[in-house]
Amino acid sequence: MARTRRPAAPAADGPDARGRLLEAGQAAFADRGFDGATVRDICRRAGVNIAGVTYHFGGKEGLYVEAVKHAHTCAARMNDFPAPPPGTPPVEKLRVFIREMVARMHAPASTTAMKLMMREMADPGRAAGVVVDEFIRPVAFALRGILRELLPGLDEPRLLATGFSVIGQILFYRQNRPVSELIFGKAAVDALDAGLVTDHVTRFTLAALGLAEPVGSSPRRGGTA
Amino acid sequence: MARTRRPAAPAADGPDARGRLLEAGQAAFADRGFDGATVRDICRRAGVNIAGVTYHFGGKEGLYVEAVKHAHTCAARMNDFPAPPPGTPPVEKLRVFIREMVARMHAPASTTAMKLMMREMADPGRAAGVVVDEFIRPVAFALRGILRELLPGLDEPRLLATGFSVIGQILFYRQNRPVSELIFGKAAVDALDAGLVTDHVTRFTLAALGLAEPVGSSPRRGGTA
DNA sequence: GTCCGTGCCCAACAGACGTTTGAAATATAC
DNA sequence: GTATATTTCAAACGTCTGTTGGGCACGGAC
């Protein structure tokens, strides 16, 4: 009678074993990587037997792919960018794009989901294609469209490079935050909150495109909205 | 008599066992990561017995740390930035900084060394401190010094953000090249060679700072030198 | 009731991992 | 020459990995 059939550790009323494995796997893969995370640890955290991974996902790699897909499903409200009303001037579209992008990098819907996807992007493999197709590429082409409107005469390579300049600025804060903190100290980097970064990147970019006053020109902030 | 004492596989006249382990380890860690690389594989490639790693470095982790140090020694002619003669205008210093930085990202002295360091920066640990102290921080402060000259009135957070905008643009091409190729195709990304990137980043940055004509303003290139 | 399929658990598997052992081989000092 | 220290070797160690086969409990069909 001491034997309870129900799973031991976590909430038994929540998602089923498969769902719990998915979430535990997402968390484990996010902060230990594919090789670093172990099936045993994932199952322990999910309150599921070791055999559960093979049973539900066919193996560790299957769980990984599904976890990444699940992550992109979670965090990929990237699509639901607030669609600007038609007739919105391109400059305003770019402003919105940068603001939304910075916001999602600083405070993503799911931290672990974002970490997992970033890890997969760092060295692509296994599930990179899925993330790129449904998560990254739409955003990239949206940005390219905006920039094409703004710079109709620019040749393709330079347009691409301009897009990379925008994304590169934004991505930096997510990809290189730990190193930045090692260099300049955590306090200095933490001072750059989403608002300030949005402000700066918008102004830096618009100034580079000749659509705003250059950085440092005016002591007052006059960037975004 | 059939027994040859000399190591089997690689060149026997080159570096000794310790040195060969260092190089093989650097290569293995660079493209498989710490967990992915195996001591057995490293020893096989180095032509050294399995016990060699423990004997010479005290273990796998010791070899990893030394490999990263060795990598930073190899690729870290980062210090020997062409020191601009005193009296050089800050704008020219920034031009040189960007050009050198882009060049080293596109064609580092040692590809594997660069990959290994980048991997360690992606999620710091074990040997991140060494790389930052002797490789990254000097460059970061050099850039900050240049920007401080250019923007004497800017507050600290925004100066920091400006530096991140510069480095973010440059780093993008090294950190996100695989993903970029997945999105836009290898050909389109390969078209962005070091010269074009230097040209673009320089112009984009100087325009953002109000020191050059904005991107797309003139059909001719007028950027760097 | 019996039957069968689904979901899950236990225990064990074979393999790979990093590390250690103790001796053989080499280099160095005398 | 002998004596000593350093380096390399083959073989095994214990541990941890992902995976698997067999069995237990529950569900609806009949």
PDB file of C-alpha atoms in Angstrom, chain A residues 27-38 41 45 119, chain B residues 35 123:
ATOM      1  CA  ALA A  27      15.581  23.450 -19.211  1.00  0.00           C
ATOM      2  CA  ALA A  28      18.412  20.943 -19.015  1.00  0.00           C
ATOM      3  CA  PHE A  29      19.486  21.345 -22.638  1.00  0.00           C
ATOM      4  CA  ALA A  30      19.259  25.125 -22.262  1.00  0.00           C
ATOM      5  CA  ASP A  31      21.852  25.435 -19.552  1.00  0.00           C
ATOM      6  CA  ARG A  32      24.006  22.366 -20.088  1.00  0.00           C
ATOM      7  CA  GLY A  33      23.879  21.784 -23.834  1.00  0.00           C
ATOM      8  CA  PHE A  34      23.094  18.545 -25.612  1.00  0.00           C
ATOM      9  CA  ASP A  35      26.158  16.645 -24.452  1.00  0.00           C
ATOM     10  CA  GLY A  36      26.154  18.147 -20.994  1.00  0.00           C
ATOM     11  CA  ALA A  37      22.575  17.279 -20.159  1.00  0.00           C
ATOM     12  CA  THR A  38      21.926  13.662 -19.173  1.00  0.00           C
ATOM     13  CA  ASP A  41      18.891  14.072 -14.798  1.00  0.00           C
ATOM     14  CA  ARG A  45      13.545  16.441 -12.727  1.00  0.00           C
ATOM     15  CA  ARG A 119      22.507  27.658 -28.005  1.00  0.00           C
TER      16      ARG A 119
ATOM     17  CA  ASP B  35      32.227  17.647 -23.474  1.00  0.00           C
ATOM     18  CA  ASP B 123      29.430  30.229 -22.408  1.00  0.00           C
TER      19      ASP B 123
END
